Short mmCIF file of C-alpha atoms and ligand atoms in Angstrom, two decimals:
data_model
loop_
_atom_site.label_atom_id
_atom_site.label_comp_id
_atom_site.label_asym_id
_atom_site.label_seq_id
_atom_site.Cartn_x
_atom_site.Cartn_y
_atom_site.Cartn_z
CA MET T 1 -0.29 -0.32 -0.04
CA ASN T 2 1.44 3.22 -0.85
CA ILE T 3 0.62 6.74 1.28
CA LYS T 4 0.28 9.83 -1.60
CA PHE T 5 -0.24 13.21 -0.87
CA LEU T 6 -2.45 15.25 -2.91
CA ASP T 7 -2.50 19.33 -3.52
CA THR T 8 -5.97 19.21 -4.16
CA PRO T 9 -9.25 18.89 -1.67
CA LEU T 10 -10.11 16.00 -0.79
CA ALA T 11 -13.74 16.22 -3.16
CA SER T 12 -11.46 15.82 -6.67
CA ILE T 13 -9.28 12.93 -5.36
CA ASP T 14 -10.52 9.84 -7.00
CA ALA T 15 -11.00 6.83 -4.25
CA ASP T 16 -13.36 4.05 -3.40
CA ILE T 17 -13.11 5.18 -0.01
CA THR T 18 -13.38 8.37 2.09
CA VAL T 19 -12.14 8.23 6.02
CA ILE T 20 -13.67 10.51 7.70
CA PHE T 21 -12.87 10.54 11.76
CA LEU T 22 -15.66 11.62 14.07
CA THR T 23 -15.81 12.48 18.19
CA GLU T 24 -18.99 12.30 19.61
CA SER T 25 -19.49 15.92 19.35
CA LEU T 26 -19.06 15.85 15.55
CA LEU T 27 -20.90 13.34 15.14
CA LYS T 28 -23.88 15.32 16.04
CA ASP T 29 -23.31 17.69 13.43
CA SER T 30 -22.60 14.75 10.93
CA THR T 31 -24.57 14.52 7.42
CA HIS T 32 -25.29 10.89 8.02
CA HIS T 33 -26.35 11.20 11.76
CA GLU T 34 -29.41 9.39 11.80
CA LEU T 35 -28.11 6.91 8.75
CA LEU T 36 -25.03 6.37 11.76
CA ASN T 37 -27.78 6.74 14.94
CA LYS T 38 -28.90 2.88 13.11
CA ALA T 39 -26.26 1.79 12.20
CA GLY T 40 -25.68 1.45 16.21
CA PHE T 41 -21.81 4.13 15.47
CA LYS T 42 -21.60 6.06 19.24
CA ALA T 43 -17.80 7.63 17.53
CA THR T 44 -16.55 5.86 20.59
CA GLN T 45 -12.64 5.33 20.44
CA ASP T 46 -11.52 3.07 17.08
CA GLN T 47 -15.46 2.11 16.54
CA ILE T 48 -15.87 1.69 12.99
CA VAL T 49 -18.16 1.42 10.68
CA LEU T 50 -18.49 1.37 6.95
CA LEU T 51 -21.71 3.67 4.76
CA HIS T 52 -20.76 1.13 1.54
CA GLU T 53 -23.97 2.86 -0.23
CA LYS T 54 -21.88 6.09 0.27
CA GLY T 55 -18.41 5.23 -0.23
CA LEU T 56 -17.72 6.19 3.64
CA LEU T 57 -16.11 4.62 6.48
CA TYR T 58 -16.36 5.89 9.52
CA CYS T 59 -13.57 5.81 12.31
CA GLY T 60 -14.61 7.05 16.18
CA ILE T 61 -12.33 9.00 18.09
CA GLU T 62 -12.53 9.59 21.79
CA LYS T 63 -10.40 12.74 21.61
CA LEU T 64 -8.85 14.62 18.38
CA ASN T 65 -5.11 14.17 18.90
CA ARG T 66 -2.57 12.04 18.09
CA ASP T 67 -2.90 8.74 19.86
CA ALA T 68 -6.82 8.84 18.79
CA ILE T 69 -6.20 9.34 16.01
CA ARG T 70 -2.95 6.90 15.25
CA SER T 71 -5.61 4.21 16.45
CA ALA T 72 -8.22 4.80 14.20
CA ALA T 73 -7.26 4.83 11.04
CA THR T 74 -5.22 1.45 12.37
CA GLN T 75 -8.43 -0.14 12.45
CA ALA T 76 -9.24 1.82 9.27
CA VAL T 77 -6.82 0.43 7.08
CA ARG T 78 -6.92 -2.77 8.44
CA CYS T 79 -10.68 -2.89 7.51
CA LEU T 80 -9.83 -1.39 3.64
CA LYS T 81 -7.11 -4.24 4.16
CA ALA T 82 -9.60 -6.72 4.45
CA SER T 83 -11.79 -6.01 2.00
CA ASN T 84 -12.05 -6.00 -1.94
CA TYR T 85 -11.80 -1.94 -2.36
CA THR T 86 -8.98 -0.16 -4.47
CA SER T 87 -8.12 2.84 -2.62
CA ALA T 88 -9.44 5.95 -0.16
CA LYS T 89 -8.73 9.14 0.73
CA VAL T 90 -8.61 11.01 3.79
CA ALA T 91 -8.71 14.62 4.72
CA GLN T 92 -6.25 15.87 7.37
CA TYR T 93 -7.37 16.71 10.71
CA PHE T 94 -4.74 19.28 11.59
CA ALA T 95 -1.71 19.81 10.80
CA LYS T 96 0.65 18.60 14.51
CA ASN T 97 -2.06 15.40 14.23
CA THR T 98 -0.76 14.34 10.74
CA PRO T 99 2.12 12.01 11.52
CA ALA T 100 0.60 10.37 13.51
CA LEU T 101 -2.24 10.00 11.07
CA VAL T 102 0.58 7.92 8.07
CA ASP T 103 1.72 5.68 11.00
CA GLY T 104 -2.06 4.94 11.60
CA LEU T 105 -2.25 4.33 8.15
CA VAL T 106 1.57 2.38 6.78
CA LEU T 107 2.65 1.34 10.49
CA GLY T 108 -1.42 -0.56 10.60
CA PHE T 109 -1.16 -1.89 7.72
CA TYR T 110 1.78 -3.92 8.29
CA SER T 111 1.36 -8.04 8.72
CA PHE T 112 4.07 -10.17 8.76
CA ASP T 113 3.05 -13.47 6.43
CA THR T 114 7.21 -14.66 5.03
CA TYR T 115 6.34 -18.21 6.60
CA LYS T 116 2.68 -18.51 5.49
CA SER T 117 1.67 -21.01 2.91
CA LYS T 118 -0.73 -19.53 1.73
CA LYS T 119 -0.41 -15.65 1.20
CA GLU T 120 -3.94 -13.23 1.44
CA PRO T 121 -2.70 -10.71 -1.22
CA SER T 122 -4.86 -7.49 -0.47
CA ALA T 123 -6.85 -5.53 -3.04
CA PHE T 124 -6.01 -2.15 -1.18
CA GLN T 125 -3.08 -0.11 -2.99
CA HIS T 126 -3.31 3.15 -2.11
CA CYS T 127 -4.13 5.59 0.10
CA TYR T 128 -4.49 9.45 -0.45
CA LEU T 129 -3.96 12.43 1.72
CA SER T 130 -5.73 15.80 0.67
CA HIS T 131 -4.35 19.21 2.05
CA GLU T 132 -7.70 19.50 2.54
CA ASN T 133 -8.56 19.61 6.58
CA PHE T 134 -11.97 18.07 8.25
CA ASP T 135 -13.20 21.16 8.73
CA GLY T 136 -13.44 22.20 5.14
CA THR T 137 -10.16 24.63 5.73
CA LEU T 138 -6.81 24.53 3.10
CA LEU T 139 -3.96 23.79 4.54
CA GLU T 140 -0.98 24.23 3.30
CA SER T 141 0.90 21.84 0.91
CA ALA T 142 4.60 22.74 0.99
CA PRO T 143 4.66 21.41 4.70
CA LEU T 144 2.41 18.82 4.96
CA GLN T 145 3.67 17.17 1.37
CA GLU T 146 6.76 17.62 3.13
CA GLU T 147 5.95 16.07 6.31
CA ILE T 148 3.74 12.87 5.18
CA GLU T 149 6.87 12.23 2.90
CA GLN T 150 9.59 12.04 5.65
CA ARG T 151 6.74 10.84 7.48
CA SER T 152 6.03 7.50 5.51
CA ILE T 153 10.12 6.88 5.08
CA VAL T 154 10.33 6.26 9.34
CA CYS T 155 7.22 4.32 8.45
CA HIS T 156 8.62 1.92 6.54
CA GLY T 157 11.82 2.23 8.67
CA VAL T 158 9.82 0.99 11.39
CA ASN T 159 8.02 -2.06 8.75
CA TYR T 160 11.51 -2.98 7.81
CA VAL T 161 13.11 -3.77 11.60
CA ARG T 162 9.49 -5.41 11.97
CA ASN T 163 10.44 -7.59 8.85
CA LEU T 164 13.84 -8.56 10.85
CA VAL T 165 12.54 -9.10 14.34
CA ASN T 166 10.29 -11.28 13.20
CA THR T 167 12.33 -13.48 11.13
CA ILE T 168 12.95 -16.38 12.70
CA PRO T 169 16.45 -17.34 14.06
CA ASN T 170 17.10 -20.30 11.92
CA ASP T 171 17.39 -17.61 8.89
CA ILE T 172 19.54 -14.97 11.07
CA THR T 173 22.36 -15.96 12.31
CA PRO T 174 24.92 -13.12 13.68
CA PRO T 175 26.63 -13.84 9.82
CA ALA T 176 22.86 -13.41 8.11
CA LEU T 177 22.32 -10.30 10.30
CA ALA T 178 25.86 -8.98 9.27
CA ASP T 179 24.91 -10.56 4.85
CA ILE T 180 21.59 -8.26 5.71
CA SER T 181 23.58 -5.58 6.70
CA GLN T 182 26.32 -5.36 3.63
CA LYS T 183 22.94 -5.34 1.57
CA LEU T 184 21.34 -2.90 3.16
CA ALA T 185 24.22 -0.80 3.03
CA GLN T 186 24.73 -1.70 -0.64
CA GLU T 187 21.67 -0.58 -0.95
CA HIS T 188 21.49 2.85 0.39
CA GLY T 189 24.86 3.76 -0.26
CA LEU T 190 26.44 3.30 3.58
CA ASN T 191 29.39 1.78 4.59
CA CYS T 192 30.01 -2.03 6.29
CA HIS T 193 32.36 -3.48 8.03
CA VAL T 194 31.96 -7.36 10.01
CA LEU T 195 34.30 -8.13 12.38
CA ASP T 196 34.67 -12.22 12.81
CA GLU T 197 35.49 -14.35 15.22
CA GLN T 198 39.78 -14.36 14.55
CA ALA T 199 39.21 -10.44 14.58
CA LEU T 200 36.91 -9.93 17.47
CA ASN T 201 39.77 -12.72 18.89
CA ALA T 202 42.42 -9.76 18.05
CA GLU T 203 40.56 -6.68 19.55
CA GLY T 204 40.30 -8.48 22.83
CA MET T 205 36.38 -8.74 23.01
CA HIS T 206 36.40 -11.87 24.74
CA ALA T 207 32.54 -11.24 26.38
CA MET T 208 30.86 -11.72 23.15
CA LEU T 209 33.20 -13.99 22.39
CA ALA T 210 32.20 -16.12 25.19
CA VAL T 211 28.84 -15.95 25.15
CA GLY T 212 28.30 -16.17 21.72
CA ARG T 213 31.19 -19.68 22.52
CA ALA T 214 28.35 -22.76 22.42
CA SER T 215 27.01 -21.55 19.10
CA VAL T 216 27.58 -23.08 15.70
CA HIS T 217 26.90 -19.35 14.14
CA LYS T 218 29.45 -17.25 15.86
CA PRO T 219 29.27 -13.72 16.93
CA ARG T 220 29.82 -10.81 14.79
CA LEU T 221 30.13 -7.74 15.02
CA ILE T 222 28.98 -5.15 12.48
CA HIS T 223 29.65 -1.33 11.67
CA VAL T 224 27.25 0.18 8.95
CA SER T 225 27.45 3.86 8.28
CA TYR T 226 26.49 6.89 6.13
CA THR T 227 28.65 9.06 6.06
CA PRO T 228 27.53 12.74 4.19
CA GLU T 229 28.85 15.57 3.28
CA ASN T 230 29.15 18.14 5.71
CA PRO T 231 27.99 16.62 8.56
CA GLN T 232 26.35 19.12 11.33
CA ARG T 233 26.87 16.00 13.87
CA VAL T 234 28.25 12.45 14.65
CA ILE T 235 26.14 10.22 16.71
CA SER T 236 27.18 6.40 16.69
CA LEU T 237 23.95 4.47 17.67
CA VAL T 238 24.90 0.24 19.07
CA GLY T 239 22.54 -2.46 19.09
CA LYS T 240 22.38 -5.67 20.88
CA GLY T 241 21.68 -8.63 18.56
CA LEU T 242 21.18 -12.08 20.01
CA THR T 243 19.81 -13.30 17.38
CA TYR T 244 18.27 -16.12 20.00
CA ASP T 245 18.45 -15.94 23.76
CA SER T 246 18.07 -19.63 24.92
CA GLY T 247 19.62 -18.33 28.45
CA GLY T 248 22.49 -20.47 27.77
CA LEU T 249 23.16 -23.31 30.67
CA SER T 250 21.37 -20.62 33.08
CA LEU T 251 18.37 -21.83 30.53
CA LYS T 252 15.49 -20.20 30.23
CA SER T 253 12.09 -21.45 31.00
CA PRO T 254 10.46 -22.74 28.44
CA THR T 255 7.61 -20.23 28.37
CA SER T 256 9.86 -17.24 28.99
CA MET T 257 12.24 -18.76 25.95
CA VAL T 258 9.47 -18.15 23.32
CA SER T 259 9.78 -14.76 21.12
CA MET T 260 13.64 -14.74 22.03
CA LYS T 261 14.01 -15.02 18.07
CA MET T 262 13.30 -10.39 19.38
CA ASP T 263 16.27 -10.22 21.88
CA LYS T 264 17.90 -8.39 18.27
CA ALA T 265 15.57 -5.78 17.98
CA GLY T 266 18.20 -3.32 19.39
CA ALA T 267 20.36 -4.39 16.38
CA CYS T 268 17.64 -4.54 14.01
CA ALA T 269 16.52 -0.65 15.14
CA VAL T 270 20.19 0.12 14.57
CA LEU T 271 19.47 -1.11 10.55
CA GLY T 272 16.45 0.47 10.57
CA ILE T 273 17.78 3.90 11.80
CA LEU T 274 20.39 3.96 9.61
CA LYS T 275 17.99 3.45 6.75
CA ALA T 276 16.17 6.25 8.07
CA VAL T 277 18.37 8.81 7.64
CA SER T 278 20.38 7.86 4.75
CA GLU T 279 17.15 7.75 2.10
CA LEU T 280 15.70 11.64 4.53
CA ARG T 281 19.42 12.72 3.73
CA LEU T 282 19.62 14.18 7.25
CA PRO T 283 22.98 15.82 7.06
CA ILE T 284 23.96 13.54 10.57
CA GLU T 285 27.00 11.56 10.21
CA VAL T 286 26.03 7.69 11.85
CA HIS T 287 27.17 5.04 13.55
CA GLY T 288 26.30 2.11 13.50
CA PHE T 289 27.79 -1.14 15.85
CA ILE T 290 25.49 -4.06 15.75
CA GLY T 291 27.23 -6.89 18.56
CA ALA T 292 25.39 -10.20 17.11
CA ALA T 293 25.97 -13.52 19.05
CA GLU T 294 23.90 -16.42 19.80
CA ASN T 295 22.99 -17.30 23.08
CA MET T 296 23.07 -21.66 23.47
CA LEU T 297 24.68 -24.08 25.21
CA ASN T 298 27.18 -26.87 24.37
CA GLY T 299 30.15 -28.15 26.47
CA ASP T 300 32.19 -25.23 25.44
CA ALA T 301 29.22 -22.93 27.32
CA TYR T 302 30.38 -19.97 28.92
CA LYS T 303 29.08 -20.58 32.50
CA PRO T 304 28.24 -18.69 35.99
CA ASP T 305 31.56 -18.39 37.97
CA ASP T 306 33.56 -17.88 35.14
CA VAL T 307 35.47 -14.56 34.83
CA LEU T 308 35.65 -12.59 31.31
CA GLN T 309 38.04 -10.27 29.95
CA THR T 310 36.11 -7.43 28.54
CA LYS T 311 37.30 -4.96 25.15
CA ASN T 312 38.24 -2.17 28.07
CA GLY T 313 39.99 -4.13 30.84
CA THR T 314 37.73 -4.71 33.55
CA THR T 315 36.85 -7.94 34.06
CA VAL T 316 33.69 -9.79 35.08
CA GLU T 317 32.60 -12.57 36.39
CA VAL T 318 29.31 -14.68 35.08
CA ARG T 319 26.95 -15.74 37.74
CA ASN T 320 24.05 -15.70 34.93
CA THR T 321 24.41 -17.00 31.93
CA ASP T 322 21.19 -15.20 30.59
CA ALA T 323 21.91 -11.45 31.41
CA GLU T 324 23.99 -12.19 27.84
CA GLY T 325 23.44 -8.57 26.29
CA ARG T 326 25.00 -6.61 28.74
CA LEU T 327 28.02 -8.85 28.48
CA VAL T 328 28.26 -8.41 24.08
CA LEU T 329 27.06 -4.53 24.87
CA ALA T 330 30.44 -4.60 27.33
CA ASP T 331 32.19 -5.03 24.17
CA THR T 332 30.45 -3.11 21.44
CA LEU T 333 30.10 -0.15 23.27
CA ALA T 334 34.25 -0.55 24.35
CA TYR T 335 34.35 -0.97 20.18
CA ALA T 336 32.59 2.07 19.01
CA GLN T 337 34.26 4.63 21.28
CA GLN T 338 37.70 3.50 20.08
CA GLU T 339 36.33 3.54 16.17
CA VAL T 340 34.38 6.39 16.21
CA THR T 341 34.61 10.00 18.27
CA ALA T 342 31.50 10.54 18.36
CA ASP T 343 28.48 13.56 19.95
CA TYR T 344 26.57 11.24 21.35
CA LEU T 345 26.60 7.74 22.24
CA PHE T 346 23.26 5.23 21.68
CA ASP T 347 22.16 1.91 23.01
CA TYR T 348 19.22 -0.20 22.03
CA ALA T 349 18.67 -3.32 23.89
CA THR T 350 16.41 -5.44 25.26
CA LEU T 351 18.11 -6.29 28.26
CA THR T 352 15.52 -6.64 31.31
CA GLY T 353 12.76 -8.60 31.59
CA ALA T 354 12.71 -6.11 35.16
CA CYS T 355 12.52 -3.21 32.48
CA MET T 356 8.93 -4.34 31.73
CA VAL T 357 8.25 -5.00 35.57
CA ALA T 358 9.61 -1.05 36.19
CA LEU T 359 7.38 0.37 33.27
CA GLY T 360 4.90 -1.93 31.87
CA PRO T 361 5.44 -3.94 28.43
CA TYR T 362 4.87 -0.81 26.71
CA THR T 363 7.18 1.93 27.53
CA VAL T 364 10.38 2.36 26.83
CA GLY T 365 13.16 2.70 29.49
CA MET T 366 16.20 4.99 29.59
CA MET T 367 18.84 5.28 31.15
CA GLY T 368 21.98 7.74 31.14
CA HIS T 369 23.82 10.44 32.59
CA SER T 370 22.59 13.56 30.78
CA ASN T 371 19.41 15.49 31.98
CA THR T 372 19.40 17.53 29.01
CA LEU T 373 19.71 14.09 27.12
CA LYS T 374 16.34 12.51 29.34
CA HIS T 375 14.71 15.89 29.12
CA GLN T 376 14.76 15.62 24.84
CA PHE T 377 13.91 12.04 24.08
CA ALA T 378 10.34 13.00 27.72
CA LYS T 379 9.39 16.51 25.06
CA ILE T 380 9.31 13.89 21.94
CA ALA T 381 7.92 10.76 22.65
CA ALA T 382 4.57 12.08 22.00
CA PRO T 383 5.26 13.97 18.92
CA SER T 384 7.55 10.32 18.20
CA GLY T 385 4.33 7.24 19.03
CA GLU T 386 7.13 6.13 21.49
CA LEU T 387 6.56 6.07 24.48
CA LEU T 388 9.12 6.56 27.56
CA ALA T 389 10.66 6.88 31.14
CA SER T 390 13.50 7.55 32.71
CA LEU T 391 15.12 4.92 34.56
CA PRO T 392 17.60 6.95 37.40
CA PHE T 393 20.66 5.25 38.77
CA ASN T 394 22.09 5.32 42.47
CA ALA T 395 24.64 4.68 44.01
CA HIS T 396 22.75 2.16 46.24
CA LEU T 397 21.84 0.05 43.44
CA LYS T 398 25.81 0.74 41.84
CA LYS T 399 26.99 -1.79 45.18
CA LEU T 400 24.92 -4.78 43.67
CA LEU T 401 27.47 -5.21 40.88
CA LYS T 402 30.29 -5.74 43.22
CA SER T 403 32.10 -9.14 42.42
CA ASP T 404 34.86 -10.50 45.06
CA ILE T 405 36.50 -12.50 42.40
CA ALA T 406 36.58 -9.42 39.16
CA ASP T 407 35.83 -6.10 39.09
CA ILE T 408 32.24 -6.07 38.44
CA SER T 409 29.34 -9.44 38.34
CA ASN T 410 27.02 -9.49 35.52
CA VAL T 411 23.49 -9.13 37.90
CA GLY T 412 23.32 -7.56 40.73
CA SER T 413 23.44 -9.83 43.51
CA LYS T 414 19.69 -8.55 45.07
CA PRO T 415 16.13 -9.16 43.37
CA TYR T 416 15.06 -5.54 42.26
CA GLY T 417 16.37 -2.59 40.72
CA GLY T 418 17.17 -5.31 37.10
CA ALA T 419 16.71 -2.32 34.54
CA ILE T 420 18.37 -0.45 36.47
CA THR T 421 21.43 -2.89 37.33
CA ALA T 422 22.08 -3.50 33.45
CA GLY T 423 22.35 0.25 32.69
CA MET T 424 24.60 0.52 35.56
CA PHE T 425 26.80 -2.72 34.84
CA LEU T 426 27.02 -0.41 30.89
CA ASP T 427 28.21 2.36 32.63
CA ASN T 428 31.74 0.37 33.01
CA PHE T 429 32.25 0.95 29.43
CA ILE T 430 31.17 4.70 28.49
CA ASP T 431 34.82 5.97 28.57
CA LYS T 432 34.58 9.21 31.19
CA GLY T 433 34.99 11.73 28.69
CA MET T 434 30.76 10.56 27.13
CA LYS T 435 29.07 10.33 29.80
CA GLN T 436 27.21 13.35 29.29
CA LYS T 437 26.81 12.00 25.47
CA TRP T 438 25.52 8.78 25.98
CA MET T 439 22.13 6.33 26.29
CA HIS T 440 20.69 3.54 27.48
CA PHE T 441 17.91 2.65 26.10
CA ASP T 442 16.12 -0.79 27.32
CA ILE T 443 13.39 -1.80 25.28
CA ALA T 444 12.74 -5.09 26.21
CA GLY T 445 8.89 -4.74 26.59
CA PRO T 446 7.77 -2.63 24.20
CA ALA T 447 10.23 -3.83 20.98
CA TYR T 448 7.57 -7.57 20.85
CA SER T 449 4.25 -8.26 21.65
CA GLU T 450 2.02 -11.11 21.60
CA THR T 451 -0.84 -9.17 22.12
CA PRO T 452 -1.59 -6.61 19.68
CA TRP T 453 -1.94 -2.83 20.73
CA ASP T 454 -2.13 0.79 19.20
CA CYS T 455 -0.92 0.19 15.88
CA HIS T 456 1.20 -3.21 16.08
CA PRO T 457 -0.11 -6.01 14.93
CA TYR T 458 1.18 -9.55 16.92
CA GLY T 459 4.93 -9.31 16.97
CA ALA T 460 7.49 -7.25 16.62
CA THR T 461 6.62 -3.51 16.63
CA GLY T 462 9.98 -1.67 15.21
CA SER T 463 10.31 0.21 18.64
CA GLY T 464 13.40 2.63 18.95
CA VAL T 465 13.11 4.11 14.78
CA ARG T 466 10.15 6.58 15.53
CA PHE T 467 11.65 8.46 18.87
CA THR T 468 15.61 8.32 17.88
CA ILE T 469 14.39 9.92 13.91
CA GLU T 470 11.84 11.94 16.02
CA TRP T 471 15.27 13.66 18.26
CA MET T 472 17.09 13.47 15.71
CA LEU T 473 14.90 16.25 13.70
CA ALA T 474 14.43 18.69 16.76
CA LEU T 475 18.19 18.30 16.98
CA LEU T 476 19.01 20.45 13.67
CA SER T 477 16.03 21.96 14.31
CA GLN T 478 17.96 23.55 17.16
CA ALA T 479 20.76 23.84 14.91
CA ASP T 480 19.29 25.41 12.30
CA GLU T 481 17.75 28.44 15.35
CA VAL T 482 21.24 28.72 16.35
N1 BES B 501 16.91 -10.68 26.77
C1 BES B 501 16.12 -10.99 27.91
C2 BES B 501 15.81 -9.93 28.74
C3 BES B 501 14.16 -9.91 27.82
C4 BES B 501 13.57 -10.67 28.51
C5 BES B 501 13.71 -9.05 27.66
C6 BES B 501 12.03 -10.84 28.58
C7 BES B 501 12.59 -9.26 26.34
C8 BES B 501 11.93 -10.36 27.30
C9 BES B 501 18.06 -10.67 28.67
O1 BES B 501 19.05 -11.70 28.60
C10 BES B 501 17.45 -11.61 30.16
O2 BES B 501 17.68 -12.62 29.70
N2 BES B 501 17.80 -11.04 31.28
C11 BES B 501 17.44 -11.34 32.60
C12 BES B 501 18.70 -10.44 33.18
C13 BES B 501 18.45 -11.18 35.05
C14 BES B 501 19.43 -12.28 34.59
C15 BES B 501 19.34 -10.40 35.50
C16 BES B 501 15.97 -10.54 33.20
O3 BES B 501 16.02 -10.22 32.59
O4 BES B 501 15.16 -12.45 33.48
ZN1 ZN B 502 19.26 -13.47 28.62
ZN1 ZN B 503 19.32 -11.53 25.80
#
């Protein structure tokens, strides 16, 4: 399905169906008030009614705001996807809600059928967006068009991430993720450099090597970069790329293991961000560093009681092999800082179940030392369509990482505050000069869900792409003002 902006009023667009969003109060003034009443339409959030004879699809919204539009547009597009209509048209619902409208249409339309033997192709192909506002006024076309085009690129980046994360661990192993990154790089004019086992060894990345040792699919460190001319900033993004997390010898229970193909969601988000940034041609140099490994078991598996030597020299006592993401990230973060002097360093990881306990399954946990960055991300969260909340470090939790035999332990000695202790573990691998430039995003909750929510169907959501691009755009518009 493609989205097209048309610089014309709604009435002059030719389409099978017109999609109309209504609040309860707009419903009262609607031309089809009586007909809708007969159909039992009350304009409650996400309620939809299709008046086939009139060519109208009515969608209820609780309030005229971003979240309501995104969710209702998702319901509308799912209904159209299941129909035999080929096209639809939509007005604007104030320019500030346009990105949410595009989110609902493009992200709501997504489904993953790679492993279905019978695909169900949809007749629905085109969605036209007019510059006419729902109240009949006409909005300025140029900024609207730019906004729609930008947002579609971002949403396609999100869908790219969803496809990767949904792909099964048999098809995406660490070497396969390296191939996928090479392909993305080729298609988008990016650079890609892959470190194999030998190179990882030469770099002293023994924590990452230990995590991947029991798998037949050996670890890879993938460096993908987008280097425009005269960049205004340099940003390094680090992603946890566990193509499967069985827990290792500290084996997960059967039920917790299901869905652990999503443990590569941080890495996939980094690839999706690079895809979007390069398509948007943002004047920012972006480096993606992916630590790809598979956490498995065999006779040579790394063990609780082992002590690992990480790239930056810190020794780590392993007390739980299921806390493997932080070990991979430790080496990947150290490598990223060695290779690139960046203005910002962000990492993305499905790191802890504890983050879900703390914030619920829909919210990204952000951690770091910079209050400025935390405020910036909190501010762009709502327009981005993602939920973010800050989890604060503190000196008491830090003590829980003490080890009697090595420099630090890979898990906290007490069961509470697990998302924060994981973040504070990573802090050991951030160079002094980078502390204020670093943010850690724990996406364990929002990256994947077996229950559809918002504009997300079953499975991967593509968490990380929208809020990061939103932040980058805000950064660039600030730079313009100076
Ligand atoms: N990949 C998991 C975290 C996770 C759990 C992501 C559930 C998404 C859903 C991570 O490697 C892990 O197993 N973490 C442990 C840490 C513990 C051993 C300290 C956890 O959260 O239980
Ligand atoms: Zn784990
Ligand atoms: Zn993991």
